[in-house]
Coordinates of C-alpha atoms and ligand atoms in Angstrom, one line a residue:
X15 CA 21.5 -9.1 -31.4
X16 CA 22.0 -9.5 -27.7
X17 CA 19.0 -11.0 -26.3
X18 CA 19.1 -9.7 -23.1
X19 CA 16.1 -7.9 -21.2
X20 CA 16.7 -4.7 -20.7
X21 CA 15.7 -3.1 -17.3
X22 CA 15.6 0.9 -15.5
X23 CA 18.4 1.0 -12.5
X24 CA 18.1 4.1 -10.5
X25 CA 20.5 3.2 -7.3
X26 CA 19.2 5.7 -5.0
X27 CA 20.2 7.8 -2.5
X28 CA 21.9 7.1 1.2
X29 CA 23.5 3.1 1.1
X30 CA 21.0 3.2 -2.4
X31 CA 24.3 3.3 -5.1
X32 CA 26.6 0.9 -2.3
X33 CA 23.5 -2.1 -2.1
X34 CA 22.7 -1.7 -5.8
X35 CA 26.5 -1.9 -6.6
X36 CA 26.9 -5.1 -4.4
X37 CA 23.3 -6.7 -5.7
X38 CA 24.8 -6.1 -9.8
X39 CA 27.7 -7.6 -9.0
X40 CA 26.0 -11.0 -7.8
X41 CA 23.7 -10.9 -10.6
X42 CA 26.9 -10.6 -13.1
X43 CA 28.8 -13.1 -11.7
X44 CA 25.2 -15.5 -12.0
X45 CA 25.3 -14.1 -15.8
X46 CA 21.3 -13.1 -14.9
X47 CA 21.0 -12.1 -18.8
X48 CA 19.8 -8.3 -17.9
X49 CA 21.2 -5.3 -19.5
X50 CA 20.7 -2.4 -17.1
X51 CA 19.8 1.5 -18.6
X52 CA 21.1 3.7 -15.4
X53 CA 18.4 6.7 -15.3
X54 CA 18.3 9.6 -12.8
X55 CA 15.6 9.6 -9.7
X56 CA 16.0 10.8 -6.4
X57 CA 17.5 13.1 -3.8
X58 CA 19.8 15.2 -6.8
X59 CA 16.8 15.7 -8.5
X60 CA 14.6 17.7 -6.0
X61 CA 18.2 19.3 -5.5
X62 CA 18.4 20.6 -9.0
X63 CA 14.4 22.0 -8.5
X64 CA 12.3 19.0 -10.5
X65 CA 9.9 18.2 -8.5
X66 CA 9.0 14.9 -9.7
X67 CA 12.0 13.5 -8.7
X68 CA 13.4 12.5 -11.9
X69 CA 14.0 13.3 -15.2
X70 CA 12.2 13.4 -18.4
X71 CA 14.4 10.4 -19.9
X72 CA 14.2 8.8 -16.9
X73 CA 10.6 8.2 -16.9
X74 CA 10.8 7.9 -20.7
X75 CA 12.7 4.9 -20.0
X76 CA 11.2 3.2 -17.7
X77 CA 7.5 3.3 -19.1
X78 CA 9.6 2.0 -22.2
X79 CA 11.4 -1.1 -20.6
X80 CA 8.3 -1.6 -18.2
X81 CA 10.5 -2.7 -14.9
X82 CA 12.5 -0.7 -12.6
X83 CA 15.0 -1.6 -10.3
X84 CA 15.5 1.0 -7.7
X85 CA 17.7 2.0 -4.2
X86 CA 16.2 3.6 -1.4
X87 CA 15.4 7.3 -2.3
X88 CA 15.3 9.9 0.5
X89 CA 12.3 12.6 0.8
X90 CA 13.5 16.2 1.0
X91 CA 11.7 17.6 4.5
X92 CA 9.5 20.3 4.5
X93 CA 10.2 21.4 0.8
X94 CA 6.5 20.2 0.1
X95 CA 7.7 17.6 -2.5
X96 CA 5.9 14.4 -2.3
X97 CA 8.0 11.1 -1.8
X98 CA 9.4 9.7 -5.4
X99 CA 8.6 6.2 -3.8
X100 CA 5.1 6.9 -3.5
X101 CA 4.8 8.9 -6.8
X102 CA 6.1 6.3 -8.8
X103 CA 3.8 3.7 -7.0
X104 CA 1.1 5.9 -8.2
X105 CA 1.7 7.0 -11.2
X106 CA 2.3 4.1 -13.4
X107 CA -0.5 2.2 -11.4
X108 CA 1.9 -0.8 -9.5
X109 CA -1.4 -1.2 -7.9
X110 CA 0.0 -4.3 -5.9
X111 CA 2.6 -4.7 -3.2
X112 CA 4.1 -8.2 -2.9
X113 CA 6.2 -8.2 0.5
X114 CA 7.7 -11.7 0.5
X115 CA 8.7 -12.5 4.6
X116 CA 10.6 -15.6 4.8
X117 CA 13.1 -16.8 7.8
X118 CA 16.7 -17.4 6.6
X119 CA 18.9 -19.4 8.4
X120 CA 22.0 -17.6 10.0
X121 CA 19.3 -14.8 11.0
X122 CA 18.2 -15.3 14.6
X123 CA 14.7 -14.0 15.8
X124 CA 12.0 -15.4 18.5
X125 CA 10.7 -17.8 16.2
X126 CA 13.9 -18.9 14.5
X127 CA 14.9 -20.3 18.4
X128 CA 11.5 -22.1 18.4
X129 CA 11.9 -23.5 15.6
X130 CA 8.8 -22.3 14.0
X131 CA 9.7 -21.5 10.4
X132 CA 8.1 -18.0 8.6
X133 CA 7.1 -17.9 5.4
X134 CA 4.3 -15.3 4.6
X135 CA 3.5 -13.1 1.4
X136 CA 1.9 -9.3 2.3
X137 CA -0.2 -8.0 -1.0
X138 CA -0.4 -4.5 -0.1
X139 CA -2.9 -2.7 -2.2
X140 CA -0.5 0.2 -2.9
X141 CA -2.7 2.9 -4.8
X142 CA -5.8 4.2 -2.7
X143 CA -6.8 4.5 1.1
X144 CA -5.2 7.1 3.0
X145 CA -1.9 7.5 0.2
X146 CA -3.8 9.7 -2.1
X147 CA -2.9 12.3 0.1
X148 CA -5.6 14.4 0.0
X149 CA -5.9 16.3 3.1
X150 CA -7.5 19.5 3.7
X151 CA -7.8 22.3 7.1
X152 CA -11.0 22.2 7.3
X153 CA -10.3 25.4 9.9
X154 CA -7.3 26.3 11.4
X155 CA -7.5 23.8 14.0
X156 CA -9.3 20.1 11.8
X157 CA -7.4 18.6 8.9
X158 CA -8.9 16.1 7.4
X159 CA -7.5 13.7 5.2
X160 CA -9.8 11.7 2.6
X161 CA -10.1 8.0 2.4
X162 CA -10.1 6.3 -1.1
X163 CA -11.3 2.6 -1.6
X164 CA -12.5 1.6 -4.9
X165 CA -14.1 -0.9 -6.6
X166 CA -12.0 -1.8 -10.0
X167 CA -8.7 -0.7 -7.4
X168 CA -10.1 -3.1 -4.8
X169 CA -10.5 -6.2 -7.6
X170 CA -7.0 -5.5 -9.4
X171 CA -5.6 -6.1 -6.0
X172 CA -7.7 -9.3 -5.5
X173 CA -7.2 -10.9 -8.4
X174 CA -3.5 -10.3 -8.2
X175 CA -3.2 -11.9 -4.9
X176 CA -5.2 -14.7 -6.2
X177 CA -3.4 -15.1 -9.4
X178 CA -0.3 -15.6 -7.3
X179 CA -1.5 -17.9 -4.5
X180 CA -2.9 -19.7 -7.2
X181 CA 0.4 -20.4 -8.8
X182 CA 2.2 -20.1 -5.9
X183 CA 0.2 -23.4 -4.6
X184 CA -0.7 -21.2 -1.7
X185 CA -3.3 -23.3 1.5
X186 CA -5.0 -20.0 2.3
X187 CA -5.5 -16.6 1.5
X188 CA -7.0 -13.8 4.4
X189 CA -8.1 -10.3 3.4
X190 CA -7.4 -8.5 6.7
X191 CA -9.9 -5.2 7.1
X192 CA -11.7 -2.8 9.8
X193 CA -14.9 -2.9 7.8
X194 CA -16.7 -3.1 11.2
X195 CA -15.6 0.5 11.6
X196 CA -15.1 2.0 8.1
X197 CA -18.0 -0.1 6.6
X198 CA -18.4 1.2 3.7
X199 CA -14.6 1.6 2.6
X200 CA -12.9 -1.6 4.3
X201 CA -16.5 -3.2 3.5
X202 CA -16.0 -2.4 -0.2
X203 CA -12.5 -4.2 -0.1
X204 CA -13.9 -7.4 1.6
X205 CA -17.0 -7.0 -0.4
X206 CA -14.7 -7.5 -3.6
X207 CA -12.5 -9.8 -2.0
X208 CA -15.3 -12.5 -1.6
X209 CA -16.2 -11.5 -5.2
X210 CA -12.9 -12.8 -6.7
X211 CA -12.7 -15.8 -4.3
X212 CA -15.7 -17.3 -5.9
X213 CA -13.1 -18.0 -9.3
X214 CA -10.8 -19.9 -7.4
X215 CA -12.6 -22.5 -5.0
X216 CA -9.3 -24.6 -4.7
X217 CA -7.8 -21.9 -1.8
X218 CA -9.1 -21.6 1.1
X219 CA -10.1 -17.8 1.6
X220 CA -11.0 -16.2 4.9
X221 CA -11.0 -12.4 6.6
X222 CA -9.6 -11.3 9.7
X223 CA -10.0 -7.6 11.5
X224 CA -6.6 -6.2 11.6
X225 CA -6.4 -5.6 15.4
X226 CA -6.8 -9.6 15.7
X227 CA -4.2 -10.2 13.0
X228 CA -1.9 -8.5 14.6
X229 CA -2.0 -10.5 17.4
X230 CA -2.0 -13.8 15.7
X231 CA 0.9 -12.5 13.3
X232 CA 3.0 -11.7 16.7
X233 CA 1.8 -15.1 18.6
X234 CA 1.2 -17.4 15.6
X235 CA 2.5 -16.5 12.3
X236 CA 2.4 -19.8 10.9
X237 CA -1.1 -19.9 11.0
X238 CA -1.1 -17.8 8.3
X239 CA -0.1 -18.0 4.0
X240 CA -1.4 -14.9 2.2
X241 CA -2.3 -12.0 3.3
X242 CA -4.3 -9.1 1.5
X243 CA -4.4 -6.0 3.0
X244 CA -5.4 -2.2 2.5
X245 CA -2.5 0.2 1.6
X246 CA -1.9 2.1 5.3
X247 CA -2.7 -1.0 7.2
X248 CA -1.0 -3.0 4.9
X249 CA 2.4 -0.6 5.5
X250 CA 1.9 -1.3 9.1
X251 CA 1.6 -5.4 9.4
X252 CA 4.8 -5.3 6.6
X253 CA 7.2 -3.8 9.0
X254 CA 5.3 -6.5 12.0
X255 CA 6.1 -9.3 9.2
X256 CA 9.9 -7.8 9.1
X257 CA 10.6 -8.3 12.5
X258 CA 9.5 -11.6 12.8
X259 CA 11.6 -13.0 10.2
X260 CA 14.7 -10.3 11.7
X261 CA 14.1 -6.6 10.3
X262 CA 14.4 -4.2 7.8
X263 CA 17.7 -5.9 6.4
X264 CA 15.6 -9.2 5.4
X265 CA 12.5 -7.5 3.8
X266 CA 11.9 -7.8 0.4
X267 CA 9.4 -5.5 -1.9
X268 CA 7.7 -5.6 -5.4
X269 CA 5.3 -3.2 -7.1
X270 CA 3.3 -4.7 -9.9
X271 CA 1.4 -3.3 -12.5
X272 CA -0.5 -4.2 -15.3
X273 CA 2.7 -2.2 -17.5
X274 CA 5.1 -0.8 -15.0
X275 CA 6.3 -3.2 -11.8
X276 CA 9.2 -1.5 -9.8
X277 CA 11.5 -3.7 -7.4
X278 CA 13.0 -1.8 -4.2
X279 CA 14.0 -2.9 -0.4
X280 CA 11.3 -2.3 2.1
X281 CA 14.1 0.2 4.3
X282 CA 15.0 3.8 3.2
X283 CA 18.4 5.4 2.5
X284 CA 20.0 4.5 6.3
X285 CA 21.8 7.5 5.9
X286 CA 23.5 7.2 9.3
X287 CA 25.4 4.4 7.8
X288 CA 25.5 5.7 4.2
X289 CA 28.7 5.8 2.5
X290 CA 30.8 3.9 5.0
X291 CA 30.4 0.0 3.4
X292 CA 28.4 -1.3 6.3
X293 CA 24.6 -1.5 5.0
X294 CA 23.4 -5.1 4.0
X295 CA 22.2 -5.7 0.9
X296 CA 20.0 -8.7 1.6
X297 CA 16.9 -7.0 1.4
X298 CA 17.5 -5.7 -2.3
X299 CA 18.7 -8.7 -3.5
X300 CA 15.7 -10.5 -2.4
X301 CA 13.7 -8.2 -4.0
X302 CA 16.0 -8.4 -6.9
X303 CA 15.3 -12.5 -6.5
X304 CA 11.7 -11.4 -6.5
X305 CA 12.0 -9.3 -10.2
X306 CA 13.8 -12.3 -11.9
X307 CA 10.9 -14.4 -10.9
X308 CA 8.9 -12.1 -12.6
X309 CA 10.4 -12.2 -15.9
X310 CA 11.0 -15.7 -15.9
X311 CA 14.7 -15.8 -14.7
X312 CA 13.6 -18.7 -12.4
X313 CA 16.8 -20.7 -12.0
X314 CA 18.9 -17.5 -11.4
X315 CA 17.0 -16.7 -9.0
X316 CA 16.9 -19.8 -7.5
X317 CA 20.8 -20.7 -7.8
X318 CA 21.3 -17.1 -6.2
X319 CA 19.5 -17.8 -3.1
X320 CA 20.5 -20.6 -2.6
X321 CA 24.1 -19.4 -2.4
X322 CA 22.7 -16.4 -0.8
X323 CA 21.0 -19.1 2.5
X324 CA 24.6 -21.0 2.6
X325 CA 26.1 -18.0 3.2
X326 CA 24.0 -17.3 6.2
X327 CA 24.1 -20.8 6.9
X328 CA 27.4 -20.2 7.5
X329 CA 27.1 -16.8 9.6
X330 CA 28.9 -14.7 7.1
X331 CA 27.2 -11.4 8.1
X332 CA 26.8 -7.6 8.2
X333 CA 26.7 -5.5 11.0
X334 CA 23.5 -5.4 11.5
X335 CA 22.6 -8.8 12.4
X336 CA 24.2 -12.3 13.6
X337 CA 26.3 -13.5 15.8
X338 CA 28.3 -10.6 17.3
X339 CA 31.1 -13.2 18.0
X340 CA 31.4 -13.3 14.3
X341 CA 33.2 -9.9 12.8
X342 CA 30.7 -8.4 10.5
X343 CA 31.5 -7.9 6.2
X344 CA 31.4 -5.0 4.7
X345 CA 28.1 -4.7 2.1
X346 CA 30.7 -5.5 -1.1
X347 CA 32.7 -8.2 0.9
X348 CA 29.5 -9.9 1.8
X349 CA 28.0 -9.5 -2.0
X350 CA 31.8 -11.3 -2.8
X351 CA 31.1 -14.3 -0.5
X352 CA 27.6 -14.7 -2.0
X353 CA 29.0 -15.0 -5.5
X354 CA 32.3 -17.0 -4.4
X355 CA 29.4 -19.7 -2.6
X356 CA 27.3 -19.6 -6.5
X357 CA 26.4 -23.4 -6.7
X358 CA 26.2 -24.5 -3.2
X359 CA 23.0 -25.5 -1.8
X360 CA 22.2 -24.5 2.3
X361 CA 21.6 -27.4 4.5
X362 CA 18.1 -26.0 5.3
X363 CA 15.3 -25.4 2.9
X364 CA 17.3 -25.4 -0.7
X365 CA 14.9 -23.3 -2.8
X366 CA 14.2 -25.7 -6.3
X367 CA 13.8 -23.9 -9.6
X368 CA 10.1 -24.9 -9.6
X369 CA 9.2 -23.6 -6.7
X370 CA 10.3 -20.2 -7.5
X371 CA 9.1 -19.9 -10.9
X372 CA 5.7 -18.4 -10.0
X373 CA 6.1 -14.7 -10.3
X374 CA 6.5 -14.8 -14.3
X375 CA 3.5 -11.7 -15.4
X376 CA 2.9 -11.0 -18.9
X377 CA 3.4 -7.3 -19.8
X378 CA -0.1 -5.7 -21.5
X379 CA 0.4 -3.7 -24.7
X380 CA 1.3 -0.1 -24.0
X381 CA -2.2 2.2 -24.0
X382 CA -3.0 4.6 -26.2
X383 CA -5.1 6.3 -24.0
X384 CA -5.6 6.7 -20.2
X385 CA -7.3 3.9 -18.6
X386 CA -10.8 4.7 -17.2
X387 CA -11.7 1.9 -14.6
X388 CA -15.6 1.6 -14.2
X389 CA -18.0 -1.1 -13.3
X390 CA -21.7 -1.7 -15.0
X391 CA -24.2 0.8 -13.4
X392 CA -27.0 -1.9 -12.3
X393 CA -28.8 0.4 -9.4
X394 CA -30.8 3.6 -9.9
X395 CA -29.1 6.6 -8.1
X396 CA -31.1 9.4 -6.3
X397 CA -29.8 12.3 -3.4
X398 CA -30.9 12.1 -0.3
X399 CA -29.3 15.3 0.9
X400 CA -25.8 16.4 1.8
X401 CA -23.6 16.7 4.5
X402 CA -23.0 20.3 5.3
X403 CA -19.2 20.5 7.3
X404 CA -19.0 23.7 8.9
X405 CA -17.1 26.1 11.1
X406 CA -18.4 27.1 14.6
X407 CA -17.9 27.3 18.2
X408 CA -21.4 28.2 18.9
X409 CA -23.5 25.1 21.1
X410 CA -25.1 22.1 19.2
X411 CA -28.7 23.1 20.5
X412 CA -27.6 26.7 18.8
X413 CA -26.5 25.5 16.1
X414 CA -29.3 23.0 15.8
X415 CA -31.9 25.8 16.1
X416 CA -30.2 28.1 13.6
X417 CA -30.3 25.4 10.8
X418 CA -33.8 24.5 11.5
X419 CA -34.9 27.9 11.1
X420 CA -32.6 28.4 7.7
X421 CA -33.0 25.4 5.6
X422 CA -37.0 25.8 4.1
X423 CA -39.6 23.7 3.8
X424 CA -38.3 20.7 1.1
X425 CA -35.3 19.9 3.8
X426 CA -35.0 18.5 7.3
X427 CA -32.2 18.6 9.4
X428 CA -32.0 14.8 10.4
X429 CA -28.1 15.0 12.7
X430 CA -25.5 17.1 13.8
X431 CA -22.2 15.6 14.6
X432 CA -18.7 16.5 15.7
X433 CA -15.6 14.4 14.9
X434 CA -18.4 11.9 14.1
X435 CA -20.1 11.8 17.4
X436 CA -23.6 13.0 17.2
X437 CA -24.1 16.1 19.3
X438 CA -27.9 17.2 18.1
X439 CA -31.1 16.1 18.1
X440 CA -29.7 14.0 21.2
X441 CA -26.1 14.1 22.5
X442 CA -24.3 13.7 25.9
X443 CA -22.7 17.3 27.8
X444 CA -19.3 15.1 28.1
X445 CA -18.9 15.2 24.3
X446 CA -16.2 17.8 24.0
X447 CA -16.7 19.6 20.4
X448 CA -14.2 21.1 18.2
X449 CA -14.8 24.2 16.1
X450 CA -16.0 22.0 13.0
X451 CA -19.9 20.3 13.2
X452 CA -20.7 18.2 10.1
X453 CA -25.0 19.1 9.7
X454 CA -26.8 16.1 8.0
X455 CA -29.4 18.1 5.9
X456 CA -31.7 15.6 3.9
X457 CA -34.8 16.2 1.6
X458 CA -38.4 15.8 2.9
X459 CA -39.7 12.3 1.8
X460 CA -42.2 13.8 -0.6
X461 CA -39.4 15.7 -2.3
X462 CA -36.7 15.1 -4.9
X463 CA -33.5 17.2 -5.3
X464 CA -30.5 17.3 -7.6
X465 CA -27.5 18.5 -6.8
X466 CA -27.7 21.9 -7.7
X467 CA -30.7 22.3 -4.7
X468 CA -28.0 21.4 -2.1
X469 CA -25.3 23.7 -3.7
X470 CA -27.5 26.2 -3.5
X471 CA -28.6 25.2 -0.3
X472 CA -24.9 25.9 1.0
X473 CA -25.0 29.1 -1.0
X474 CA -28.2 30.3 1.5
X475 CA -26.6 29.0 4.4
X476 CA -23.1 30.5 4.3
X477 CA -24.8 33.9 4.5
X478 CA -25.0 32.6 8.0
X479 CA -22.4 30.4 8.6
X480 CA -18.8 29.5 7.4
X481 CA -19.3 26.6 5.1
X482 CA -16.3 24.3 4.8
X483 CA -17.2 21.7 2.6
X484 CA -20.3 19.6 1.3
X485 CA -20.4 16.6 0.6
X486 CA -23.4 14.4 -1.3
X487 CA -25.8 12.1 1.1
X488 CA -26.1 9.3 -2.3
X489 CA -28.3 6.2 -2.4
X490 CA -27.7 3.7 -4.6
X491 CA -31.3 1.3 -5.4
X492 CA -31.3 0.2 -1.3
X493 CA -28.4 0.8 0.0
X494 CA -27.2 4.0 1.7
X495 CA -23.8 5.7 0.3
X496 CA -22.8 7.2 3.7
X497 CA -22.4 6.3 7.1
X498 CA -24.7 7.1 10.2
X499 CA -23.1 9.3 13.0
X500 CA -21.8 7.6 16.7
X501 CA -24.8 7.5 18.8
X502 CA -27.4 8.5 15.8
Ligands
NAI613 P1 15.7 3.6 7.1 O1 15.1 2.3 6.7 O2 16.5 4.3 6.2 O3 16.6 3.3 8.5 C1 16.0 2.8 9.7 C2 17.2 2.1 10.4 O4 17.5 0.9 9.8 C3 18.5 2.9 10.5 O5 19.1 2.7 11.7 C4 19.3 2.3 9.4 O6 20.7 2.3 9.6 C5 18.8 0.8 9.4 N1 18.9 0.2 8.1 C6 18.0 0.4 7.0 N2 18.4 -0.3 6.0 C7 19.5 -1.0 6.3 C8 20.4 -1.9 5.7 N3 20.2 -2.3 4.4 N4 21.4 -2.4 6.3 C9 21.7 -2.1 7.6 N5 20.9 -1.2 8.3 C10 19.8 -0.7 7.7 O7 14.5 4.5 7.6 P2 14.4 6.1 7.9 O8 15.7 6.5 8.7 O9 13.1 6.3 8.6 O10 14.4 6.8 6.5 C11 15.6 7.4 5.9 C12 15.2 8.0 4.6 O11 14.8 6.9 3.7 C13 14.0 9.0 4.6 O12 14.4 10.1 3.7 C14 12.9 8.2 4.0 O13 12.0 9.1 3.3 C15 13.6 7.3 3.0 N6 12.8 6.1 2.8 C16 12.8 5.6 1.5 C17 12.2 4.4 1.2 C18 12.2 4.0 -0.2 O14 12.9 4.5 -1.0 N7 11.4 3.0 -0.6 C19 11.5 3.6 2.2 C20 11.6 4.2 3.5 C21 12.2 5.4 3.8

């Protein structure tokens, strides 16, 4: 019986099948003991009309072998698919992204010249925020999109990015946020990220506001070790990361899951340069490096980028980086230096085995039924109210006056606001409105409501007035479920 691990390859589309080809072929000639299933994802797919973006068998496969290896895969335009990156992501929960930035010698940036050396880990979380894609026109001229932060989403992430500092022997660990403005959803994920770094007292763990890091990151990377980060901020400071350590070409990306973990490049399909042998396949090999970590394939890896940093040492290169004095590889002819250089060691930072061997994760049993993620209720819950989003062009004091007279005795109307400025009881004649006010409509303090008062609330109202949406004003014991309005 062989006893190789079995993994899902889907090449991808664009330079996808050219990289993958070139990254195989290293991991063959450093007999990695994998035995790869091909399986059908991307671009031919959406083609054929499946709108997942892959086949039956193919996802059959890989929630059977639990890791995926996978090419860029390119996002029909304006057929209203959704991205098989993304879907994947979701799907089988690889609730955190591990974006490993690292310099390499050969590759010249800023900081390469000054000699500062770059070595930073991203943990994206890669579920929630704004990647749930939930948007709505409120009217024809406000889309909204909704913001998802979650408590047991929020702690997987944590603990991951603990777990692997931990291992890792990381110094420090910094949960970058904007919970001064979006307190109660970036709050929730530095709330939780305090919460977990109580278990592990040995790292140091700090915050930063995003704006700032971005700064440091740009001025001072080497300040910094491990990062945690929310999903669309996260996306952002990743591509930062990959220019300081020399771009898309060098940045390496894992999904992890509790089940499922899928291994890609950061870059897409390239397809300006797909098809003609010139894309560089460093990026997927590291995150190739990255997957044989994970399943415990620690001195491969390690023996593979170290032949990978002598070649770069030696400014073997692809066109898109390196000396131009050098003539550039093609992507196979540079995968065939790589595995002709198999056992030598760079000059500069030789990567040991134990060092490296810190991704290894346990797979969890397959579930039998949907995981439902919920923490202990310890608060009573009441409803204050509800937000009441609505379409008009008429003045706040109109509007204002209307509501008042509409809403009965057991409410009050306590704000109006538009795009979150508050433009009733008080408000300033230079805030310019849009044809969408939200109405904070809350019970009198002698009174109790449940929901169905302020459904049927709306129902009253919208004999008047074009109700858009409503949305719950929920208290939990002391603390307030929803935010106050600019200037209330
Ligand atoms: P891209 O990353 O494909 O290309 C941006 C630029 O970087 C291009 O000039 C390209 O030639 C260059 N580049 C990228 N990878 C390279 C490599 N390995 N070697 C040399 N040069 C490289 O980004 P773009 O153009 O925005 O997206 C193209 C397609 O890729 C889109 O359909 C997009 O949806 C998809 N995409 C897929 C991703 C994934 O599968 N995870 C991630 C990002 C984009």
């Amino acid at each position: 019986m062989s006893n190789k691990i079995s993994i899902a390859v889907a090449p991808g589309d664009g330079i996808g099948p050219e990289i993958m080809k070139a990254v195989l072929k290293i991991f063959d000639a450093a007999q990695v003991p994998l035995e790869y299933v091909f399986v059908e994802m991307g671009k031919s797919l959406f083609d054929k009309g499946l709108s997942t973006g892959m086949t039956p068998e193919a996802k059959q496969q890989v929630e059977t072998l639990g890791v995926l290896f996978k090419g860029p895969m390119e996002t029909p335009k304006g057929k209203g698919v959704k991205s098989i990156n993304v879907t994947a992501r979701k799907v089988w929960n690889t609730y955190a992204n591990n974006r490993a930035f690292k310099s390499l010698p050969g590759v010249e940036t800023v900081f390469s010249k000054a000699g500062i050396p770059i070595d930073l880990t991203i943990v994206r979380e890669n579920i929630e925020d704004t990647y749930g894609g939930i948007e709505h026109l409120l009217t024809h001229d406000v889309a909204l999109c909704r913001r998802f932060i979650t408590r047991p989403g929020s702690l997987q992430v944590h603990r991951y990015a603990f777990e692997m500092a931990r291992k890792k022997g990381s110094r420090r660990i910094t949960c970058a946020h904007k919970s001064n403005i979006m307190k109660l959803t970036d709050g929730l994920f530095l709330e939780t990220f305090y919460e977990v770094a109580k278990e592990y007292p040995e790292i140091q763990s700090d915050d930063i506001i995003i704006d700032d890091l971005a700064m440091k990151l740009v001025s001072r990377p080497q300040q910094f070790d491990v990062l945690v980060i929310p999903n669309l901020q996260g996306d952002i400071i990743s591509d930062l990361c990959a220019g300081l350590v020399g771009g898309l070409g060098f940045a390496p990306s894992a999904n992890i899951g509790d089940h499922i973990s899928i291994f890609e490049a950061v870059h897409g399909t390239a397809p300006d340069i797909a098809g003609q042998d010139k894309a560089n396949p460093t990026a997927l090999l590291l995150s190739g490096l990255i997957m044989l970590r994970h399943l415990g394939f620690a001195a491969a890896a390690a023996r593979i980028e170290n032949s990978l940093r002598y070649t770069l040492e030696q400014g073997v290169r692809t066109g898109d980086f390196g000396d131009p004095a050098q003539t550039p590889l093609g992507t196979q002819a540079f995968a065939d230096v790589v595995i002709a250089n198999l056992g030598k060691v760079p000059g500069t930072q030789p990567v040991s085995e134990q060092a490296t061997s810190f991704h290894v994760q346990e797979r969890l049993p397959r579930p039998e039924k949907v995981k439902v993620m919920c923490s202990p209720k310890t608060e009573v819950e009441t409803i204050n109210g509800a937000d009441f989003f609505l379409e008009s062009t008429a003045q706040p004091s109109e509007l204002g006056a209307l509501l008042t007279a509409s809403i009965g005795d057991r409410f009050r109307l306590t704000t109006i606001s538009n795009r979150g400025t508050q433009v009733w009881p008080e408000g300033s004649i230079f805030t310019e409105c849009v044809n969408q006010y939200r109405a904070r409509i809350e019970r009198q303090p002698d009174q109790t409501v449940s929901a169905q008062d302020m459904l049927d609330l709306a129902r009253a109202l919208s004999d008047n007035i074009k109700i858009c949406s409503v949305e719950m004003l929920m208290q939990f014991g002391d603390k307030k479920g929803y935010s106050l309005a600019q200037g209330q």
